[in-house]
PDB file of C-alpha atoms in Angstrom:
ATOM      1  CA  GLY A   1      56.925 140.646  97.284  1.00  0.00           C
ATOM      2  CA  ASN A   2      57.838 143.984  97.227  1.00  0.00           C
ATOM      3  CA  SER A   3      59.590 145.551 100.523  1.00  0.00           C
ATOM      4  CA  VAL A   4      61.816 148.270 102.066  1.00  0.00           C
ATOM      5  CA  THR A   5      64.616 147.479 104.571  1.00  0.00           C
ATOM      6  CA  GLN A   6      65.765 150.844 106.333  1.00  0.00           C
ATOM      7  CA  MET A   7      68.506 151.328 109.266  1.00  0.00           C
ATOM      8  CA  GLU A   8      67.020 150.928 112.348  1.00  0.00           C
ATOM      9  CA  GLY A   9      67.170 153.881 115.112  1.00  0.00           C
ATOM     10  CA  PRO A  10      66.896 155.864 116.957  1.00  0.00           C
ATOM     11  CA  VAL A  11      69.553 157.816 115.402  1.00  0.00           C
ATOM     12  CA  THR A  12      70.887 161.056 117.619  1.00  0.00           C
ATOM     13  CA  LEU A  13      73.217 163.291 115.992  1.00  0.00           C
ATOM     14  CA  SER A  14      74.769 166.710 117.055  1.00  0.00           C
ATOM     15  CA  GLU A  15      73.662 169.861 115.043  1.00  0.00           C
ATOM     16  CA  GLU A  16      75.360 170.239 112.155  1.00  0.00           C
ATOM     17  CA  ALA A  17      76.538 166.417 111.880  1.00  0.00           C
ATOM     18  CA  PHE A  18      76.175 164.355 108.559  1.00  0.00           C
ATOM     19  CA  LEU A  19      73.061 162.193 108.526  1.00  0.00           C
ATOM     20  CA  THR A  20      72.867 158.998 106.556  1.00  0.00           C
ATOM     21  CA  ILE A  21      69.671 156.860 106.724  1.00  0.00           C
ATOM     22  CA  ASN A  22      70.331 153.379 104.597  1.00  0.00           C
ATOM     23  CA  CYS A  23      67.248 152.215 102.763  1.00  0.00           C
ATOM     24  CA  THR A  24      67.272 149.132 100.800  1.00  0.00           C
ATOM     25  CA  TYR A  25      64.442 147.219  98.530  1.00  0.00           C
ATOM     26  CA  THR A  26      63.099 144.481  96.951  1.00  0.00           C
ATOM     27  CA  ALA A  27      60.614 144.560  94.325  1.00  0.00           C
ATOM     28  CA  THR A  28      59.836 143.334  90.440  1.00  0.00           C
ATOM     29  CA  GLY A  29      59.696 145.958  88.002  1.00  0.00           C
ATOM     30  CA  TYR A  30      60.797 149.401  88.154  1.00  0.00           C
ATOM     31  CA  PRO A  31      59.735 151.081  91.366  1.00  0.00           C
ATOM     32  CA  SER A  32      59.492 154.512  92.227  1.00  0.00           C
ATOM     33  CA  LEU A  33      61.615 155.064  95.641  1.00  0.00           C
ATOM     34  CA  PHE A  34      60.150 157.933  98.120  1.00  0.00           C
ATOM     35  CA  TRP A  35      61.281 159.144 101.329  1.00  0.00           C
ATOM     36  CA  TYR A  36      58.733 160.609 104.079  1.00  0.00           C
ATOM     37  CA  VAL A  37      59.209 162.590 107.080  1.00  0.00           C
ATOM     38  CA  GLN A  38      56.710 162.477 110.096  1.00  0.00           C
ATOM     39  CA  TYR A  39      56.947 165.076 112.571  1.00  0.00           C
ATOM     40  CA  PRO A  40      55.694 164.643 116.016  1.00  0.00           C
ATOM     41  CA  GLY A  41      51.673 164.558 116.090  1.00  0.00           C
ATOM     42  CA  GLU A  42      51.771 165.160 112.807  1.00  0.00           C
ATOM     43  CA  GLY A  43      50.834 162.972 109.388  1.00  0.00           C
ATOM     44  CA  LEU A  44      53.351 161.946 106.755  1.00  0.00           C
ATOM     45  CA  GLN A  45      54.948 164.188 104.417  1.00  0.00           C
ATOM     46  CA  LEU A  46      56.731 163.435 101.097  1.00  0.00           C
ATOM     47  CA  LEU A  47      60.554 164.529 101.580  1.00  0.00           C
ATOM     48  CA  LEU A  48      61.758 163.624  98.051  1.00  0.00           C
ATOM     49  CA  LYS A  49      61.076 161.134  95.478  1.00  0.00           C
ATOM     50  CA  ALA A  50      62.649 159.198  92.627  1.00  0.00           C
ATOM     51  CA  THR A  51      60.772 157.790  89.713  1.00  0.00           C
ATOM     52  CA  LYS A  52      63.920 155.733  87.605  1.00  0.00           C
ATOM     53  CA  ALA A  53      67.376 154.283  88.512  1.00  0.00           C
ATOM     54  CA  ASP A  54      70.286 157.360  88.676  1.00  0.00           C
ATOM     55  CA  ASP A  55      67.399 159.769  89.469  1.00  0.00           C
ATOM     56  CA  LYS A  56      68.537 162.169  92.327  1.00  0.00           C
ATOM     57  CA  GLY A  57      65.595 163.607  94.510  1.00  0.00           C
ATOM     58  CA  SER A  58      66.567 166.233  96.726  1.00  0.00           C
ATOM     59  CA  ASN A  59      64.344 168.889  99.072  1.00  0.00           C
ATOM     60  CA  LYS A  60      65.508 171.017 101.920  1.00  0.00           C
ATOM     61  CA  GLY A  61      69.136 170.024 101.979  1.00  0.00           C
ATOM     62  CA  PHE A  62      68.342 166.209 101.935  1.00  0.00           C
ATOM     63  CA  GLU A  63      68.974 164.010  98.959  1.00  0.00           C
ATOM     64  CA  ALA A  64      68.788 160.404  98.074  1.00  0.00           C
ATOM     65  CA  THR A  65      69.845 158.799  94.774  1.00  0.00           C
ATOM     66  CA  TYR A  66      68.033 155.730  93.123  1.00  0.00           C
ATOM     67  CA  ARG A  67      70.880 152.953  92.689  1.00  0.00           C
ATOM     68  CA  LYS A  68      69.545 150.041  90.818  1.00  0.00           C
ATOM     69  CA  GLU A  69      72.835 148.125  91.321  1.00  0.00           C
ATOM     70  CA  THR A  70      72.480 148.075  95.006  1.00  0.00           C
ATOM     71  CA  THR A  71      69.021 148.608  94.963  1.00  0.00           C
ATOM     72  CA  SER A  72      69.247 151.323  97.543  1.00  0.00           C
ATOM     73  CA  PHE A  73      67.718 155.128  98.082  1.00  0.00           C
ATOM     74  CA  HIS A  74      70.074 156.471 101.082  1.00  0.00           C
ATOM     75  CA  LEU A  75      68.975 159.032 102.301  1.00  0.00           C
ATOM     76  CA  GLU A  76      71.552 161.958 103.301  1.00  0.00           C
ATOM     77  CA  LYS A  77      72.128 165.567 104.468  1.00  0.00           C
ATOM     78  CA  GLY A  78      75.455 167.612 105.232  1.00  0.00           C
ATOM     79  CA  SER A  79      74.275 169.449 107.860  1.00  0.00           C
ATOM     80  CA  VAL A  80      71.254 168.595 110.202  1.00  0.00           C
ATOM     81  CA  GLN A  81      69.338 171.434 112.397  1.00  0.00           C
ATOM     82  CA  VAL A  82      67.385 170.580 115.468  1.00  0.00           C
ATOM     83  CA  SER A  83      64.315 171.425 113.814  1.00  0.00           C
ATOM     84  CA  ASP A  84      65.319 167.991 111.118  1.00  0.00           C
ATOM     85  CA  SER A  85      64.457 165.832 114.374  1.00  0.00           C
ATOM     86  CA  ALA A  86      61.158 163.441 112.862  1.00  0.00           C
ATOM     87  CA  VAL A  87      60.936 159.969 111.980  1.00  0.00           C
ATOM     88  CA  TYR A  88      62.075 159.156 108.634  1.00  0.00           C
ATOM     89  CA  PHE A  89      60.319 156.489 106.152  1.00  0.00           C
ATOM     90  CA  CYS A  90      61.865 155.148 103.183  1.00  0.00           C
ATOM     91  CA  ALA A  91      58.852 153.562 100.874  1.00  0.00           C
ATOM     92  CA  LEU A  92      58.249 152.096  97.152  1.00  0.00           C
ATOM     93  CA  SER A  93      55.700 151.877  94.763  1.00  0.00           C
ATOM     94  CA  ALA A  94      55.862 149.534  91.883  1.00  0.00           C
ATOM     95  CA  GLY A  95      53.528 150.907  89.712  1.00  0.00           C
ATOM     96  CA  ASN A  96      50.147 149.905  91.393  1.00  0.00           C
ATOM     97  CA  ASN A  97      48.331 151.259  94.200  1.00  0.00           C
ATOM     98  CA  ASP A  98      50.142 150.078  97.244  1.00  0.00           C
ATOM     99  CA  MET A  99      52.678 151.677  98.884  1.00  0.00           C
ATOM    100  CA  ARG A 100      55.293 149.839 100.724  1.00  0.00           C
ATOM    101  CA  PHE A 101      56.865 151.628 103.819  1.00  0.00           C
ATOM    102  CA  GLY A 102      60.071 150.700 105.811  1.00  0.00           C
ATOM    103  CA  ALA A 103      59.690 150.654 109.524  1.00  0.00           C
ATOM    104  CA  GLY A 104      60.622 154.177 109.704  1.00  0.00           C
ATOM    105  CA  THR A 105      64.209 155.449 111.566  1.00  0.00           C
ATOM    106  CA  ARG A 106      63.838 158.146 114.601  1.00  0.00           C
ATOM    107  CA  LEU A 107      66.035 160.924 114.186  1.00  0.00           C
ATOM    108  CA  THR A 108      67.038 163.558 117.057  1.00  0.00           C
ATOM    109  CA  VAL A 109      69.374 166.021 116.845  1.00  0.00           C
ATOM    110  CA  LYS A 110      70.800 167.638 119.991  1.00  0.00           C
ATOM    111  CA  PRO A 111      71.938 171.621 120.217  1.00  0.00           C
TER     112      PRO A 111
ATOM    113  CA  GLU B   1      43.999 175.087  99.861  1.00  0.00           C
ATOM    114  CA  THR B   2      42.707 172.711 102.510  1.00  0.00           C
ATOM    115  CA  GLY B   3      44.612 170.268 103.564  1.00  0.00           C
ATOM    116  CA  VAL B   4      43.431 166.276 104.348  1.00  0.00           C
ATOM    117  CA  THR B   5      41.711 166.006 107.726  1.00  0.00           C
ATOM    118  CA  GLN B   6      40.625 163.276 109.543  1.00  0.00           C
ATOM    119  CA  SER B   7      38.478 162.865 112.178  1.00  0.00           C
ATOM    120  CA  PRO B   8      38.449 161.487 115.074  1.00  0.00           C
ATOM    121  CA  THR B   9      41.614 162.672 116.377  1.00  0.00           C
ATOM    122  CA  HIS B  10      41.275 159.504 119.037  1.00  0.00           C
ATOM    123  CA  LEU B  11      39.052 156.674 119.790  1.00  0.00           C
ATOM    124  CA  ILE B  12      38.832 153.928 122.385  1.00  0.00           C
ATOM    125  CA  LYS B  13      36.768 150.973 121.749  1.00  0.00           C
ATOM    126  CA  THR B  14      36.376 147.672 123.196  1.00  0.00           C
ATOM    127  CA  ARG B  15      37.195 144.233 121.370  1.00  0.00           C
ATOM    128  CA  GLY B  16      33.986 143.114 119.015  1.00  0.00           C
ATOM    129  CA  GLN B  17      32.687 146.741 118.569  1.00  0.00           C
ATOM    130  CA  GLN B  18      32.427 148.752 115.291  1.00  0.00           C
ATOM    131  CA  VAL B  19      33.887 151.671 114.482  1.00  0.00           C
ATOM    132  CA  THR B  20      33.781 154.363 111.645  1.00  0.00           C
ATOM    133  CA  LEU B  21      36.644 156.796 110.572  1.00  0.00           C
ATOM    134  CA  ARG B  22      36.633 159.413 108.565  1.00  0.00           C
ATOM    135  CA  CYS B  23      38.400 161.152 106.093  1.00  0.00           C
ATOM    136  CA  SER B  24      38.216 164.636 104.019  1.00  0.00           C
ATOM    137  CA  SER B  25      40.933 164.686 100.807  1.00  0.00           C
ATOM    138  CA  GLN B  26      42.518 167.585  99.904  1.00  0.00           C
ATOM    139  CA  SER B  27      40.525 169.802  97.832  1.00  0.00           C
ATOM    140  CA  GLY B  28      40.034 168.348  93.838  1.00  0.00           C
ATOM    141  CA  HIS B  29      41.641 164.907  94.736  1.00  0.00           C
ATOM    142  CA  ASN B  30      39.803 162.038  93.655  1.00  0.00           C
ATOM    143  CA  THR B  31      41.825 159.322  95.015  1.00  0.00           C
ATOM    144  CA  VAL B  32      42.179 157.949  98.707  1.00  0.00           C
ATOM    145  CA  SER B  33      43.923 155.401 100.204  1.00  0.00           C
ATOM    146  CA  TRP B  34      44.265 154.191 103.840  1.00  0.00           C
ATOM    147  CA  TYR B  35      46.967 152.796 106.102  1.00  0.00           C
ATOM    148  CA  GLN B  36      47.366 151.525 109.360  1.00  0.00           C
ATOM    149  CA  GLN B  37      50.322 151.765 111.161  1.00  0.00           C
ATOM    150  CA  ALA B  38      50.966 150.085 114.301  1.00  0.00           C
ATOM    151  CA  LEU B  39      53.235 151.420 117.331  1.00  0.00           C
ATOM    152  CA  GLY B  40      56.710 151.539 115.937  1.00  0.00           C
ATOM    153  CA  GLN B  41      56.003 150.654 111.906  1.00  0.00           C
ATOM    154  CA  GLY B  42      55.665 151.563 109.122  1.00  0.00           C
ATOM    155  CA  PRO B  43      52.378 152.219 107.486  1.00  0.00           C
ATOM    156  CA  GLN B  44      50.538 149.097 105.663  1.00  0.00           C
ATOM    157  CA  PHE B  45      48.441 149.573 102.821  1.00  0.00           C
ATOM    158  CA  ILE B  46      44.597 148.910 103.294  1.00  0.00           C
ATOM    159  CA  PHE B  47      42.780 149.967 100.290  1.00  0.00           C
ATOM    160  CA  GLN B  48      42.220 152.673  97.924  1.00  0.00           C
ATOM    161  CA  TYR B  49      39.158 154.357  96.552  1.00  0.00           C
ATOM    162  CA  TYR B  50      39.168 156.157  93.081  1.00  0.00           C
ATOM    163  CA  ARG B  51      35.860 158.246  92.256  1.00  0.00           C
ATOM    164  CA  GLU B  52      33.912 155.832  94.425  1.00  0.00           C
ATOM    165  CA  GLU B  53      35.123 152.538  93.583  1.00  0.00           C
ATOM    166  CA  GLU B  54      37.400 150.159  95.481  1.00  0.00           C
ATOM    167  CA  ASN B  55      40.748 150.015  93.445  1.00  0.00           C
ATOM    168  CA  GLY B  56      42.936 147.921  95.282  1.00  0.00           C
ATOM    169  CA  ARG B  57      43.339 146.330  98.581  1.00  0.00           C
ATOM    170  CA  GLY B  58      46.089 144.903 101.120  1.00  0.00           C
ATOM    171  CA  ASN B  59      46.529 142.253 103.266  1.00  0.00           C
ATOM    172  CA  PHE B  60      43.298 143.145 105.619  1.00  0.00           C
ATOM    173  CA  PRO B  61      40.308 140.976 106.151  1.00  0.00           C
ATOM    174  CA  PRO B  62      36.742 141.631 104.987  1.00  0.00           C
ATOM    175  CA  ARG B  63      35.892 143.279 108.416  1.00  0.00           C
ATOM    176  CA  PHE B  64      38.036 146.259 106.930  1.00  0.00           C
ATOM    177  CA  SER B  65      35.601 147.832 104.726  1.00  0.00           C
ATOM    178  CA  GLY B  66      35.506 151.358 103.282  1.00  0.00           C
ATOM    179  CA  LEU B  67      33.329 154.352 101.525  1.00  0.00           C
ATOM    180  CA  GLN B  68      34.136 157.392  99.098  1.00  0.00           C
ATOM    181  CA  PHE B  69      31.364 159.675  98.331  1.00  0.00           C
ATOM    182  CA  PRO B  70      30.720 161.908  95.686  1.00  0.00           C
ATOM    183  CA  ASN B  71      32.736 164.914  97.279  1.00  0.00           C
ATOM    184  CA  TYR B  72      35.622 162.315  97.240  1.00  0.00           C
ATOM    185  CA  SER B  73      35.568 162.248 101.327  1.00  0.00           C
ATOM    186  CA  SER B  74      35.919 158.756 102.660  1.00  0.00           C
ATOM    187  CA  GLU B  75      35.127 156.549 105.684  1.00  0.00           C
ATOM    188  CA  LEU B  76      36.927 153.396 106.652  1.00  0.00           C
ATOM    189  CA  ASN B  77      34.718 150.839 108.681  1.00  0.00           C
ATOM    190  CA  VAL B  78      36.116 147.970 110.600  1.00  0.00           C
ATOM    191  CA  ASN B  79      33.905 145.531 112.163  1.00  0.00           C
ATOM    192  CA  ALA B  80      34.552 142.896 115.229  1.00  0.00           C
ATOM    193  CA  LEU B  81      37.416 145.180 116.366  1.00  0.00           C
ATOM    194  CA  GLU B  82      40.207 142.910 117.571  1.00  0.00           C
ATOM    195  CA  LEU B  83      43.073 144.046 120.152  1.00  0.00           C
ATOM    196  CA  ASP B  84      45.358 144.035 117.169  1.00  0.00           C
ATOM    197  CA  ASP B  85      43.532 146.816 115.597  1.00  0.00           C
ATOM    198  CA  SER B  86      44.873 149.235 117.907  1.00  0.00           C
ATOM    199  CA  ALA B  87      46.650 151.547 115.268  1.00  0.00           C
ATOM    200  CA  LEU B  88      47.195 154.968 113.834  1.00  0.00           C
ATOM    201  CA  TYR B  89      44.635 155.065 110.737  1.00  0.00           C
ATOM    202  CA  LEU B  90      46.258 156.999 108.223  1.00  0.00           C
ATOM    203  CA  CYS B  91      44.320 158.579 104.996  1.00  0.00           C
ATOM    204  CA  ALA B  92      46.245 159.749 102.145  1.00  0.00           C
ATOM    205  CA  SER B  93      44.500 161.920  98.964  1.00  0.00           C
ATOM    206  CA  SER B  94      46.198 161.966  95.807  1.00  0.00           C
ATOM    207  CA  LEU B  95      45.185 163.933  92.370  1.00  0.00           C
ATOM    208  CA  ASN B  96      44.732 160.656  90.422  1.00  0.00           C
ATOM    209  CA  LEU B  97      45.347 156.582  90.428  1.00  0.00           C
ATOM    210  CA  ALA B  98      48.869 156.370  89.846  1.00  0.00           C
ATOM    211  CA  VAL B  99      50.592 156.303  93.388  1.00  0.00           C
ATOM    212  CA  SER B 100      53.922 155.851  91.727  1.00  0.00           C
ATOM    213  CA  GLU B 101      53.864 159.207  90.074  1.00  0.00           C
ATOM    214  CA  GLU B 102      51.365 161.399  91.873  1.00  0.00           C
ATOM    215  CA  THR B 103      52.270 162.742  95.329  1.00  0.00           C
ATOM    216  CA  GLN B 104      50.252 161.295  98.230  1.00  0.00           C
ATOM    217  CA  TYR B 105      48.922 163.911 100.960  1.00  0.00           C
ATOM    218  CA  PHE B 106      48.489 162.720 104.366  1.00  0.00           C
ATOM    219  CA  GLY B 107      45.997 163.328 106.937  1.00  0.00           C
ATOM    220  CA  PRO B 108      47.375 163.641 110.912  1.00  0.00           C
ATOM    221  CA  GLY B 109      45.666 160.207 111.494  1.00  0.00           C
ATOM    222  CA  THR B 110      43.298 158.953 113.546  1.00  0.00           C
ATOM    223  CA  ARG B 111      44.735 156.594 116.684  1.00  0.00           C
ATOM    224  CA  LEU B 112      42.349 153.636 117.376  1.00  0.00           C
ATOM    225  CA  LEU B 113      42.768 152.182 120.831  1.00  0.00           C
ATOM    226  CA  VAL B 114      40.779 148.525 121.273  1.00  0.00           C
ATOM    227  CA  LEU B 115      40.577 147.623 124.976  1.00  0.00           C
TER     228      LEU B 115
END
């Protein structure tokens, strides 16, 4: 079945460091891929998405490229801020109404 | 524009009881999905409602049931609660059915503890 595997956390970085959170997927067909962010005490917010191979999603300085050949959708940011501290979820949807999420990666950014 | 709201925010029940959780969709959204998020895990899809009809279900037993009302608000009902039902329950609304294309907007969740 469809599934997402993402890098286990927690991840702790200093402000302005480079961030990569790895995400790989298994799916039949051609899924859409998403990154969601969950700030403390809040619901999930869509951070970015890509709906076909080689698409790059970007938002708020975060980027992820849909790589079909490696079945990956790694999240990157060149310079993290304290305000980026949150839990990040990779997810896929394969054309039906069932979105599959990874287990989440907690990011803490220290000043 | 009002976002997705859920009530209550927290709830404590005992094993065997029944619970009803509520969700108000974002204005104009006709599709709502419910998810269960266990501690330290990603959300798992329970079911989706589109225009008051169930439109797909994840791997959850029949004691998890739902309703969607004409104003597109929704309820999640869980009967015969078990300890493993303790989780954060999230609802998400979207403008149309296609989850792969439409952005889902999530509520803050209801945290359920079953003792």
